[in-house]
PDB file of C-alpha atoms in Angstrom:
ATOM      1  CA  THR A   1       2.791  17.605 -13.188  1.00 69.00           C
ATOM      2  CA  ALA A   2       5.537  19.476 -11.415  1.00 82.00           C
ATOM      3  CA  SER A   3       3.408  22.607 -11.085  1.00 88.00           C
ATOM      4  CA  GLU A   4       0.616  20.677  -9.342  1.00 88.00           C
ATOM      5  CA  VAL A   5       2.139  17.743  -7.449  1.00 88.00           C
ATOM      6  CA  VAL A   6       5.372  19.287  -6.169  1.00 90.00           C
ATOM      7  CA  PRO A   7       3.623  22.145  -4.301  1.00 91.00           C
ATOM      8  CA  VAL A   8       1.180  19.692  -2.698  1.00 91.00           C
ATOM      9  CA  LEU A   9       3.996  17.396  -1.572  1.00 89.00           C
ATOM     10  CA  ALA A  10       6.013  20.379  -0.312  1.00 90.00           C
ATOM     11  CA  GLU A  11       3.049  21.482   1.796  1.00 92.00           C
ATOM     12  CA  VAL A  12       2.506  17.967   3.160  1.00 91.00           C
ATOM     13  CA  TYR A  13       6.201  17.629   4.008  1.00 92.00           C
ATOM     14  CA  GLU A  14       6.306  21.060   5.697  1.00 93.00           C
ATOM     15  CA  HIS A  15       3.339  20.045   7.861  1.00 93.00           C
ATOM     16  CA  LYS A  16       5.016  16.726   8.632  1.00 92.00           C
ATOM     17  CA  CYS A  17       8.233  18.517   9.698  1.00 93.00           C
ATOM     18  CA  VAL A  18       6.210  20.544  12.196  1.00 94.00           C
ATOM     19  CA  GLN A  19       4.494  17.397  13.518  1.00 93.00           C
ATOM     20  CA  LEU A  20       7.828  15.569  13.873  1.00 93.00           C
ATOM     21  CA  ASN A  21       9.600  18.670  15.228  1.00 94.00           C
ATOM     22  CA  ILE A  22      12.415  18.428  12.678  1.00 95.00           C
ATOM     23  CA  PRO A  23      13.976  21.282  10.660  1.00 94.00           C
ATOM     24  CA  LYS A  24      13.692  19.625   7.234  1.00 92.00           C
ATOM     25  CA  MET A  25      12.465  16.430   5.648  1.00 90.00           C
ATOM     26  CA  ARG A  26      15.034  13.731   4.951  1.00 92.00           C
ATOM     27  CA  PRO A  27      14.437  10.606   2.834  1.00 89.00           C
ATOM     28  CA  TRP A  28      14.104   8.412   5.927  1.00 90.00           C
ATOM     29  CA  ASP A  29      11.412  10.714   7.352  1.00 91.00           C
ATOM     30  CA  VAL A  30       9.048  10.338   4.384  1.00 88.00           C
ATOM     31  CA  TYR A  31       7.513   7.033   5.530  1.00 87.00           C
ATOM     32  CA  VAL A  32       7.302   7.875   9.233  1.00 89.00           C
ATOM     33  CA  ASP A  33       3.770   8.248  10.526  1.00 89.00           C
ATOM     34  CA  ALA A  34       3.841  11.703  12.134  1.00 89.00           C
ATOM     35  CA  GLN A  35       0.818  10.787  14.270  1.00 89.00           C
ATOM     36  CA  ASN A  36       2.584   7.674  15.599  1.00 90.00           C
ATOM     37  CA  ARG A  37      -0.349   5.433  14.666  1.00 91.00           C
ATOM     38  CA  PRO A  38       0.217   1.686  14.734  1.00 90.00           C
ATOM     39  CA  SER A  39       0.806  -0.029  11.390  1.00 89.00           C
ATOM     40  CA  LEU A  40      -2.296  -1.352   9.738  1.00 91.00           C
ATOM     41  CA  GLN A  41      -2.567  -5.129  10.033  1.00 90.00           C
ATOM     42  CA  PRO A  42      -5.884  -6.051   8.416  1.00 88.00           C
ATOM     43  CA  PHE A  43      -5.389  -9.814   8.016  1.00 89.00           C
ATOM     44  CA  LYS A  44      -3.931 -12.740   9.908  1.00 88.00           C
ATOM     45  CA  THR A  45      -4.334 -15.493   7.297  1.00 91.00           C
ATOM     46  CA  THR A  46      -4.297 -15.786   3.542  1.00 92.00           C
ATOM     47  CA  GLU A  47      -7.935 -16.888   3.686  1.00 93.00           C
ATOM     48  CA  ASP A  48      -8.794 -13.633   5.519  1.00 91.00           C
ATOM     49  CA  LEU A  49      -6.969 -11.599   2.859  1.00 92.00           C
ATOM     50  CA  GLU A  50      -8.686 -13.403  -0.005  1.00 94.00           C
ATOM     51  CA  ALA A  51     -12.138 -13.143   1.613  1.00 94.00           C
ATOM     52  CA  GLY A  52     -11.698  -9.426   2.361  1.00 92.00           C
ATOM     53  CA  LEU A  53     -10.503  -8.740  -1.170  1.00 94.00           C
ATOM     54  CA  MET A  54     -13.365 -10.804  -2.548  1.00 95.00           C
ATOM     55  CA  ARG A  55     -15.909  -8.590  -0.758  1.00 93.00           C
ATOM     56  CA  LEU A  56     -14.094  -5.402  -1.746  1.00 94.00           C
ATOM     57  CA  ILE A  57     -13.681  -6.306  -5.429  1.00 96.00           C
ATOM     58  CA  ALA A  58     -17.284  -7.531  -5.701  1.00 95.00           C
ATOM     59  CA  ALA A  59     -18.396  -4.166  -4.270  1.00 93.00           C
ATOM     60  CA  ILE A  60     -16.426  -2.371  -6.983  1.00 94.00           C
ATOM     61  CA  ASP A  61     -17.905  -4.516  -9.758  1.00 96.00           C
ATOM     62  CA  ALA A  62     -19.848  -7.796  -9.716  1.00 97.00           C
ATOM     63  CA  ASP A  63     -18.120  -9.151 -12.854  1.00 97.00           C
ATOM     64  CA  LEU A  64     -14.688  -8.443 -11.377  1.00 97.00           C
ATOM     65  CA  GLY A  65     -15.829 -10.126  -8.173  1.00 97.00           C
ATOM     66  CA  HIS A  66     -16.759 -13.207 -10.188  1.00 97.00           C
ATOM     67  CA  GLN A  67     -13.346 -13.193 -11.904  1.00 97.00           C
ATOM     68  CA  PHE A  68     -11.572 -12.923  -8.541  1.00 98.00           C
ATOM     69  CA  ALA A  69     -13.681 -15.781  -7.179  1.00 97.00           C
ATOM     70  CA  GLU A  70     -12.468 -17.912 -10.095  1.00 96.00           C
ATOM     71  CA  MET A  71      -8.876 -16.880  -9.376  1.00 97.00           C
ATOM     72  CA  ARG A  72      -9.298 -18.146  -5.808  1.00 97.00           C
ATOM     73  CA  GLU A  73      -9.701 -21.641  -7.267  1.00 96.00           C
ATOM     74  CA  GLY A  74      -5.976 -22.228  -7.836  1.00 95.00           C
ATOM     75  CA  TRP A  75      -4.791 -19.075  -9.598  1.00 97.00           C
ATOM     76  CA  LEU A  76      -3.415 -17.291  -6.518  1.00 97.00           C
ATOM     77  CA  ASP A  77      -0.162 -18.064  -4.672  1.00 95.00           C
ATOM     78  CA  LEU A  78      -0.252 -15.822  -1.588  1.00 94.00           C
ATOM     79  CA  GLU A  79       1.053 -17.976   1.275  1.00 91.00           C
ATOM     80  CA  THR A  80       4.345 -16.969   2.856  1.00 88.00           C
ATOM     81  CA  ARG A  81       6.795 -19.850   2.911  1.00 88.00           C
ATOM     82  CA  GLU A  82      10.510 -20.459   3.219  1.00 89.00           C
ATOM     83  CA  GLY A  83      12.406 -19.567   0.075  1.00 89.00           C
ATOM     84  CA  LYS A  84       9.571 -17.494  -1.400  1.00 88.00           C
ATOM     85  CA  LEU A  85      10.467 -13.945  -2.371  1.00 82.00           C
ATOM     86  CA  SER A  86       8.844 -11.585   0.128  1.00 78.00           C
ATOM     87  CA  MET A  87       6.852  -8.384  -0.373  1.00 74.00           C
ATOM     88  CA  VAL A  88       6.834  -8.795  -4.137  1.00 82.00           C
ATOM     89  CA  GLY A  89       3.697  -9.295  -6.142  1.00 88.00           C
ATOM     90  CA  TYR A  90       3.240  -9.939  -9.802  1.00 93.00           C
ATOM     91  CA  CYS A  91       0.579 -11.060 -12.224  1.00 94.00           C
ATOM     92  CA  MET A  92       1.300 -13.574 -14.953  1.00 93.00           C
ATOM     93  CA  PRO A  93      -1.076 -13.347 -17.923  1.00 90.00           C
ATOM     94  CA  LEU A  94      -2.248 -16.641 -19.382  1.00 88.00           C
ATOM     95  CA  PRO A  95      -3.835 -15.465 -22.649  1.00 82.00           C
ATOM     96  CA  LYS A  96      -4.589 -18.873 -24.197  1.00 83.00           C
ATOM     97  CA  SER A  97      -6.845 -19.816 -21.266  1.00 89.00           C
ATOM     98  CA  ALA A  98      -8.005 -16.205 -20.722  1.00 88.00           C
ATOM     99  CA  ARG A  99      -6.811 -16.388 -17.123  1.00 93.00           C
ATOM    100  CA  ALA A 100      -4.202 -14.745 -14.947  1.00 94.00           C
ATOM    101  CA  PHE A 101      -2.074 -15.957 -12.044  1.00 96.00           C
ATOM    102  CA  ILE A 102      -1.139 -13.745  -9.068  1.00 97.00           C
ATOM    103  CA  TYR A 103       1.952 -14.347  -6.962  1.00 95.00           C
ATOM    104  CA  HIS A 104       2.474 -12.544  -3.649  1.00 94.00           C
ATOM    105  CA  SER A 105       3.888 -13.355  -0.228  1.00 91.00           C
ATOM    106  CA  MET A 106       1.437 -12.138   2.427  1.00 88.00           C
ATOM    107  CA  PHE A 107       2.588 -10.558   5.690  1.00 85.00           C
ATOM    108  CA  GLY A 108      -0.673  -9.281   7.170  1.00 86.00           C
ATOM    109  CA  THR A 109      -0.024  -5.596   6.464  1.00 88.00           C
ATOM    110  CA  HIS A 110      -1.821  -2.908   4.506  1.00 89.00           C
ATOM    111  CA  ALA A 111       0.791  -3.374   1.780  1.00 89.00           C
ATOM    112  CA  ASP A 112      -0.839  -6.757   1.103  1.00 91.00           C
ATOM    113  CA  VAL A 113      -4.134  -5.010   0.392  1.00 92.00           C
ATOM    114  CA  TRP A 114      -2.768  -2.491  -2.090  1.00 91.00           C
ATOM    115  CA  ILE A 115      -0.351  -4.942  -3.722  1.00 93.00           C
ATOM    116  CA  MET A 116      -3.184  -7.401  -4.252  1.00 95.00           C
ATOM    117  CA  LEU A 117      -5.523  -4.700  -5.581  1.00 95.00           C
ATOM    118  CA  HIS A 118      -2.719  -3.629  -7.917  1.00 95.00           C
ATOM    119  CA  GLU A 119      -2.063  -7.161  -9.161  1.00 96.00           C
ATOM    120  CA  ALA A 120      -5.792  -7.860  -9.442  1.00 97.00           C
ATOM    121  CA  GLY A 121      -6.027  -4.792 -11.701  1.00 96.00           C
ATOM    122  CA  HIS A 122      -3.386  -6.368 -13.939  1.00 95.00           C
ATOM    123  CA  ALA A 123      -5.230  -9.703 -13.833  1.00 96.00           C
ATOM    124  CA  PHE A 124      -8.583  -8.192 -14.798  1.00 96.00           C
ATOM    125  CA  HIS A 125      -6.924  -6.267 -17.615  1.00 92.00           C
ATOM    126  CA  ASN A 126      -5.201  -9.428 -18.860  1.00 90.00           C
ATOM    127  CA  ILE A 127      -8.430 -11.436 -18.729  1.00 92.00           C
ATOM    128  CA  ALA A 128     -10.335  -8.740 -20.616  1.00 91.00           C
ATOM    129  CA  ALA A 129      -7.595  -8.501 -23.257  1.00 87.00           C
ATOM    130  CA  ALA A 130      -7.453 -12.274 -23.696  1.00 86.00           C
ATOM    131  CA  ASN A 131     -11.209 -12.440 -24.206  1.00 87.00           C
ATOM    132  CA  ALA A 132     -11.397  -9.444 -26.545  1.00 86.00           C
ATOM    133  CA  GLN A 133      -8.209  -9.673 -28.589  1.00 76.00           C
ATOM    134  CA  LYS A 134      -7.256 -12.986 -30.127  1.00 75.00           C
ATOM    135  CA  LEU A 135      -4.040 -11.696 -31.716  1.00 74.00           C
ATOM    136  CA  ILE A 136      -1.179 -12.465 -29.310  1.00 70.00           C
ATOM    137  CA  TRP A 137       0.713  -9.230 -29.988  1.00 68.00           C
ATOM    138  CA  HIS A 138      -2.259  -7.299 -28.621  1.00 67.00           C
ATOM    139  CA  HIS A 139      -1.634  -8.921 -25.240  1.00 67.00           C
ATOM    140  CA  GLN A 140       1.516  -6.882 -24.571  1.00 73.00           C
ATOM    141  CA  PRO A 141       0.376  -3.266 -24.113  1.00 75.00           C
ATOM    142  CA  THR A 142       2.740  -0.489 -23.108  1.00 79.00           C
ATOM    143  CA  MET A 143       3.713  -0.029 -19.463  1.00 82.00           C
ATOM    144  CA  GLU A 144       1.501   3.061 -19.166  1.00 84.00           C
ATOM    145  CA  VAL A 145      -1.565   1.070 -20.224  1.00 84.00           C
ATOM    146  CA  CYS A 146      -0.718  -1.824 -17.885  1.00 83.00           C
ATOM    147  CA  GLU A 147      -0.182   0.459 -14.900  1.00 90.00           C
ATOM    148  CA  LEU A 148      -3.336   2.437 -15.619  1.00 90.00           C
ATOM    149  CA  ALA A 149      -5.464  -0.649 -14.950  1.00 90.00           C
ATOM    150  CA  SER A 150      -3.550  -1.703 -11.841  1.00 93.00           C
ATOM    151  CA  GLN A 151      -3.265   1.688 -10.192  1.00 91.00           C
ATOM    152  CA  THR A 152      -6.884   2.479 -10.958  1.00 93.00           C
ATOM    153  CA  MET A 153      -7.862  -0.707  -9.101  1.00 94.00           C
ATOM    154  CA  GLU A 154      -5.791   0.454  -6.090  1.00 92.00           C
ATOM    155  CA  LEU A 155      -7.643   3.780  -6.021  1.00 92.00           C
ATOM    156  CA  LEU A 156     -11.090   2.267  -6.604  1.00 93.00           C
ATOM    157  CA  GLY A 157     -10.501   0.011  -3.609  1.00 92.00           C
ATOM    158  CA  LEU A 158      -9.964   2.984  -1.288  1.00 90.00           C
ATOM    159  CA  VAL A 159     -13.654   3.855  -1.488  1.00 89.00           C
ATOM    160  CA  TYR A 160     -14.701   0.550   0.115  1.00 90.00           C
ATOM    161  CA  LEU A 161     -12.084   0.035   2.853  1.00 90.00           C
ATOM    162  CA  ALA A 162     -14.395   1.186   5.671  1.00 85.00           C
ATOM    163  CA  SER A 163     -17.698   0.060   4.218  1.00 77.00           C
ATOM    164  CA  ASP A 164     -19.817  -1.771   6.801  1.00 76.00           C
ATOM    165  CA  ASP A 165     -20.486  -4.769   4.590  1.00 74.00           C
ATOM    166  CA  ILE A 166     -16.841  -5.112   3.503  1.00 77.00           C
ATOM    167  CA  GLY A 167     -15.320  -4.827   6.959  1.00 72.00           C
ATOM    168  CA  ILE A 168     -11.598  -4.529   6.212  1.00 85.00           C
ATOM    169  CA  TYR A 169     -10.976  -1.412   8.332  1.00 89.00           C
ATOM    170  CA  THR A 170     -12.591   0.849  10.868  1.00 88.00           C
ATOM    171  CA  PRO A 171     -13.225   4.385   9.546  1.00 90.00           C
ATOM    172  CA  GLU A 172     -10.065   5.631  11.328  1.00 91.00           C
ATOM    173  CA  GLN A 173      -7.937   2.842   9.855  1.00 91.00           C
ATOM    174  CA  ALA A 174      -9.444   3.431   6.406  1.00 91.00           C
ATOM    175  CA  ALA A 175      -8.494   7.115   6.665  1.00 91.00           C
ATOM    176  CA  GLN A 176      -4.917   6.078   7.478  1.00 92.00           C
ATOM    177  CA  ALA A 177      -4.882   3.617   4.552  1.00 92.00           C
ATOM    178  CA  ASN A 178      -6.264   6.296   2.211  1.00 91.00           C
ATOM    179  CA  GLU A 179      -3.622   8.766   3.349  1.00 90.00           C
ATOM    180  CA  GLU A 180      -0.813   6.242   2.814  1.00 89.00           C
ATOM    181  CA  GLN A 181      -2.095   5.287  -0.629  1.00 89.00           C
ATOM    182  CA  LEU A 182      -2.648   8.838  -1.832  1.00 87.00           C
ATOM    183  CA  MET A 183       0.839   9.813  -0.640  1.00 88.00           C
ATOM    184  CA  ARG A 184       2.260   6.851  -2.579  1.00 85.00           C
ATOM    185  CA  CYS A 185       0.515   8.142  -5.697  1.00 84.00           C
ATOM    186  CA  LEU A 186       1.810  11.687  -5.200  1.00 84.00           C
ATOM    187  CA  ARG A 187       5.384  10.473  -4.637  1.00 82.00           C
ATOM    188  CA  LEU A 188       5.170   8.333  -7.746  1.00 77.00           C
TER     189      LEU A 188
END
């Protein structure tokens, strides 16, 4: 709410102004890393991204890990290629087969991690709905319900980014990823 989020963001932005040595925050300053840390680049190949996500999602929940493993068998289109829309991800529900398809164009950045966690949240929600609700009109929930599943998956993933057995980030990189993600949520 405005009484809770706005004061927190104002405090964060005031601190950031001091770090950047600027008099006030402008829209183009919001995404600048005040500590001048390098951008997170957790993956080099699509296979690396899928494998890292597989470990992370399985750590969150074994059943979701199994569902993601099944999606890796032809239900993901993540390779960057000429003519493919970049930095956009979406999930296409396939209710008759109780599956989901994820489209994304990978660039090897942290955005790939959170976009894929987001879209995986949609996919898991779609799969659960298809298995539980046979009436087709139950497969189109409101936007708030759809985004609850996807954004929850983004936040659940933050817990495991620096886990030794998952190995996506070092603890310092995971802290940076957490900060970026939590700021995204506050700005939203």
